Amino acid sequence: MDNIYRPYLMTISDMTDEAPGVRTFKLNFSNEDEGRNFKFQTGQFGLYSVFGAGESTFCIASSPTREDYIECTFREAGRVTKALRELNIGDTLGFRGPYGNVFPIDKWEGKNLVFIAGGIALPPLRSVIWNCLDLRDKYKDVTIIYGAKTTEDLVYKHELKEWDARDDVNLVTTVDPGGETPEWNGKVGFVPTVVEEAAPESKDTIAIVCGPPIMIKFTLPALEKLGFKQDKVYTTLENRMKCGLGKCGRCNIGCTYVCKEGPVFTAEEVSKMPDEF
């Protein structure tokens, strides 16, 4: 696209309510030629716009192995996301992107993978999870540890069942104490604690972490205790993504512009950032 600020026009072809206030859109390109030429890699993000309301930044939640469409998952939290929730199947919205760097999944081939996510932070990991599962023969053991405040807050419930039913995926789900229901058969506890209990093997293993800053803050030491080196742990700084181009000056952490140099970083890189993160 010649003009990096001009959005693609996208048509909502499907939608799923994932949790209270959380919705997933399946988006197809209104211009089929643009759809055929569009490429992205897992970890990248975009800006989604409702005309007259503004635009908001989210990851691309679908895998690049699933072509001809993209998906985004958002929580209603402000003017733009409220306007997004008012859209329906068949409506048009704008999308510009993809922006940012990517998860280096080629470098992970032949290794075990441990995905760790909390709450609404599963969408960016969903993209890389499906990307790796669609290339399943290239990776060894796959473990997914996912937690939310309550059972109701867990997103992608239908896909959690699908992952749980697979013989080649080890799924561990948890909710915070008090968030369980009588029918709940998963873990009860905070994600960092459950990570330590699950104790995934650190040898030949890559860990990919995404969640609220407080979850990441306590999960990284838990992984270190289990023997994970910082350069084998990846995260994506979703909450710092802004204009996508590093032009607005709001995504920087110290001298690092998350939109241009991220959002994907190793724990080693994050450890060198100022405490403001």
XYZ file of C-alpha atoms in Angstrom:
277
model
C 0.000 0.000 0.000
C 1.500 3.376 -1.037
C -0.009 5.405 1.797
C 0.877 3.798 5.115
C -1.883 5.766 6.850
C -4.681 4.649 4.511
C -6.654 1.820 6.087
C -7.845 -1.272 4.308
C -11.610 -1.559 4.243
C -12.647 -4.737 6.046
C -16.018 -6.463 6.269
C -17.065 -8.206 9.467
C -17.917 -11.737 8.364
C -18.357 -13.291 11.802
C -18.225 -12.356 15.476
C -17.924 -14.278 18.741
C -18.592 -13.072 22.266
C -15.705 -14.537 24.255
C -16.285 -13.172 27.771
C -18.105 -10.215 29.367
C -17.237 -7.190 27.219
C -14.835 -9.200 25.023
C -15.622 -9.877 21.366
C -13.785 -11.379 18.397
C -14.294 -10.156 14.832
C -13.449 -12.176 11.755
C -12.570 -9.662 9.056
C -12.381 -10.103 5.300
C -10.866 -7.584 2.906
C -13.525 -5.668 1.005
C -11.096 -5.529 -1.939
C -10.276 -9.140 -2.824
C -7.009 -8.184 -4.547
C -5.817 -6.461 -1.373
C -6.742 -9.573 0.585
C -4.765 -11.845 -1.712
C -1.700 -9.606 -1.478
C -1.872 -9.031 2.282
C 0.792 -10.805 4.338
C 1.655 -10.675 8.020
C 3.642 -12.693 10.548
C 2.646 -13.795 14.011
C 3.253 -11.160 16.663
C 2.337 -8.202 14.461
C -0.502 -5.814 15.148
C -2.714 -3.213 13.512
C -5.013 -0.267 14.109
C -8.738 -0.892 13.785
C -10.958 2.091 13.058
C -14.620 2.946 13.287
C -15.216 5.866 10.980
C -16.147 8.951 12.954
C -15.106 7.392 16.269
C -11.344 6.844 15.891
C -8.982 3.894 15.861
C -7.622 1.505 18.437
C -4.562 -0.764 18.506
C -4.748 -4.550 18.869
C -2.719 -7.539 17.856
C -3.801 -9.715 14.961
C -5.265 -12.648 16.860
C -5.410 -15.145 13.988
C -2.561 -17.182 12.561
C -0.876 -16.204 9.278
C -1.360 -19.828 8.234
C -5.102 -19.081 8.001
C -5.196 -16.929 4.871
C -7.830 -14.609 3.343
C -8.944 -13.159 6.665
C -7.694 -11.792 9.958
C -9.245 -11.803 13.420
C -9.046 -9.343 16.274
C -10.270 -9.658 19.844
C -11.017 -6.603 21.953
C -12.506 -5.619 25.282
C -14.906 -2.670 25.429
C -12.952 -0.095 27.395
C -13.434 3.295 25.726
C -15.016 5.311 22.931
C -13.546 3.364 20.006
C -14.032 -0.105 21.447
C -17.617 0.866 22.375
C -18.145 1.875 18.743
C -16.585 -1.408 17.598
C -19.031 -3.361 19.757
C -21.921 -1.551 18.109
C -20.897 -2.944 14.690
C -22.546 -6.023 13.296
C -21.837 -8.759 10.760
C -21.698 -7.167 7.309
C -20.528 -3.780 8.581
C -17.290 -2.152 7.392
C -14.383 -0.989 9.490
C -10.849 0.179 8.751
C -7.618 -1.688 9.375
C -4.080 -0.444 8.856
C -1.057 -2.592 9.361
C 0.620 -4.960 9.878
C 3.113 -3.226 12.149
C 5.877 -4.322 14.481
C 8.327 -7.188 14.697
C 7.458 -10.863 14.972
C 7.871 -13.964 17.084
C 10.921 -15.786 15.639
C 9.190 -19.150 15.321
C 11.743 -20.390 12.767
C 14.415 -20.195 15.494
C 12.213 -22.253 17.818
C 12.025 -25.303 15.543
C 12.994 -28.546 17.311
C 12.314 -27.090 20.767
C 9.605 -27.439 23.394
C 7.215 -24.485 23.643
C 5.521 -23.155 26.775
C 2.855 -20.486 26.273
C 1.794 -18.548 29.382
C -1.067 -16.039 29.224
C -3.389 -14.192 31.551
C -6.860 -12.771 30.901
C -7.358 -10.751 27.731
C -3.669 -11.275 26.849
C -4.366 -14.659 25.270
C -5.242 -13.173 21.816
C -1.640 -12.326 20.811
C -0.506 -15.762 21.963
C -3.446 -17.396 20.183
C -1.909 -16.231 16.892
C 1.459 -17.836 17.607
C -0.091 -20.925 19.241
C -2.135 -21.709 16.130
C 0.810 -20.818 13.899
C 2.956 -23.409 15.699
C 0.148 -26.004 15.916
C -0.422 -25.641 12.172
C 3.286 -26.480 11.790
C 3.144 -29.053 14.580
C 5.847 -31.379 13.232
C 8.472 -28.639 13.654
C 8.164 -28.427 17.439
C 8.464 -30.838 20.357
C 6.205 -30.649 23.426
C 3.650 -27.817 23.526
C 2.305 -26.609 26.878
C -0.265 -23.832 27.295
C -0.815 -22.291 30.748
C -3.700 -19.837 30.785
C -5.467 -18.087 33.636
C -8.144 -15.477 34.244
C -9.862 -13.878 37.221
C -12.964 -16.062 36.890
C -14.189 -18.904 34.727
C -16.430 -16.411 32.949
C -13.408 -14.257 32.043
C -11.601 -17.054 30.174
C -11.577 -16.230 26.452
C -11.662 -18.626 23.481
C -13.499 -21.210 25.594
C -14.283 -23.319 22.516
C -10.607 -23.386 21.537
C -9.504 -24.232 25.080
C -11.687 -27.348 24.795
C -10.118 -28.122 21.418
C -6.575 -27.749 22.782
C -7.466 -29.807 25.870
C -8.734 -32.633 23.662
C -5.518 -32.825 21.636
C -2.946 -35.490 22.490
C -0.091 -33.230 21.398
C -0.945 -30.256 23.650
C -0.658 -30.021 27.445
C -3.220 -27.422 28.562
C -3.285 -26.047 32.123
C -6.039 -23.580 32.967
C -6.490 -21.683 36.192
C -8.656 -18.996 37.758
C -7.908 -16.711 40.670
C -9.040 -17.865 44.123
C -12.778 -17.149 44.400
C -13.216 -17.140 40.623
C -14.056 -20.824 40.351
C -17.506 -22.373 40.000
C -18.678 -25.734 41.429
C -18.220 -27.248 37.944
C -14.674 -25.924 37.488
C -12.094 -28.728 37.110
C -9.027 -26.626 36.375
C -6.519 -25.114 38.764
C -7.275 -22.380 41.310
C -4.406 -19.962 41.802
C -2.511 -17.093 40.241
C -0.666 -17.752 37.008
C 2.913 -17.405 38.358
C 2.162 -19.895 41.134
C 0.602 -22.334 38.695
C 3.620 -22.014 36.411
C 5.865 -23.084 39.293
C 3.533 -25.980 40.130
C 3.403 -27.119 36.506
C 7.214 -26.857 36.402
C 7.725 -27.109 32.627
C 11.114 -28.464 31.600
C 13.463 -25.591 30.788
C 15.997 -27.568 28.742
C 15.530 -26.975 24.988
C 12.398 -24.976 25.779
C 11.161 -21.560 24.702
C 8.676 -19.738 26.949
C 6.300 -17.147 25.516
C 4.558 -14.935 28.091
C 1.829 -12.324 27.738
C -0.423 -10.855 30.380
C -1.007 -7.901 32.644
C 2.263 -6.257 33.765
C 1.800 -7.589 37.288
C 1.480 -11.133 35.956
C 4.594 -10.758 33.816
C 6.476 -9.221 36.752
C 5.960 -12.335 38.875
C 6.041 -14.923 36.075
C 9.511 -14.023 34.820
C 11.177 -14.784 38.207
C 9.169 -18.013 38.395
C 10.571 -19.068 35.021
C 14.081 -18.077 36.088
C 13.681 -20.261 39.174
C 12.766 -23.158 36.864
C 15.980 -22.651 34.912
C 14.797 -20.580 31.958
C 17.452 -18.200 30.619
C 16.213 -14.694 29.852
C 17.047 -15.008 26.154
C 14.757 -18.055 25.928
C 11.729 -16.159 27.259
C 9.682 -13.942 24.925
C 6.901 -11.488 25.629
C 4.907 -8.914 23.710
C 4.344 -5.453 25.189
C 0.778 -5.118 23.967
C -0.149 -2.393 26.422
C 2.483 -0.025 24.964
C 1.444 -0.184 21.291
C 0.137 3.142 19.981
C 0.258 4.561 16.423
C 2.128 1.611 14.915
C 4.821 3.753 13.349
C 6.697 5.282 16.270
C 5.601 8.730 15.116
C 3.358 9.785 17.996
C 6.077 9.340 20.632
C 3.795 7.552 23.089
C 5.058 3.999 22.797
C 8.601 4.534 24.003
C 10.107 2.966 27.102
C 13.284 4.919 27.579
C 14.855 5.012 24.108
C 12.974 1.919 22.881
C 9.979 2.538 20.598
C 7.700 -0.447 21.105
C 5.752 0.115 17.863
C 8.935 0.103 15.763
C 11.328 -2.167 17.688
C 8.692 -4.403 19.271
C 6.186 -5.352 20.452
C 8.023 -8.704 20.751
C 11.010 -8.693 23.100
C 12.991 -11.263 25.052
C 13.008 -11.091 28.837
C 16.667 -10.157 28.536
C 15.750 -7.086 26.471
C 12.929 -6.149 28.844
C 15.301 -6.377 31.822
C 17.391 -3.576 30.308
C 14.415 -1.218 29.964
C 13.695 1.519 32.535
C 11.487 0.659 35.492
C 8.552 2.571 33.963
C 7.605 -0.685 32.216
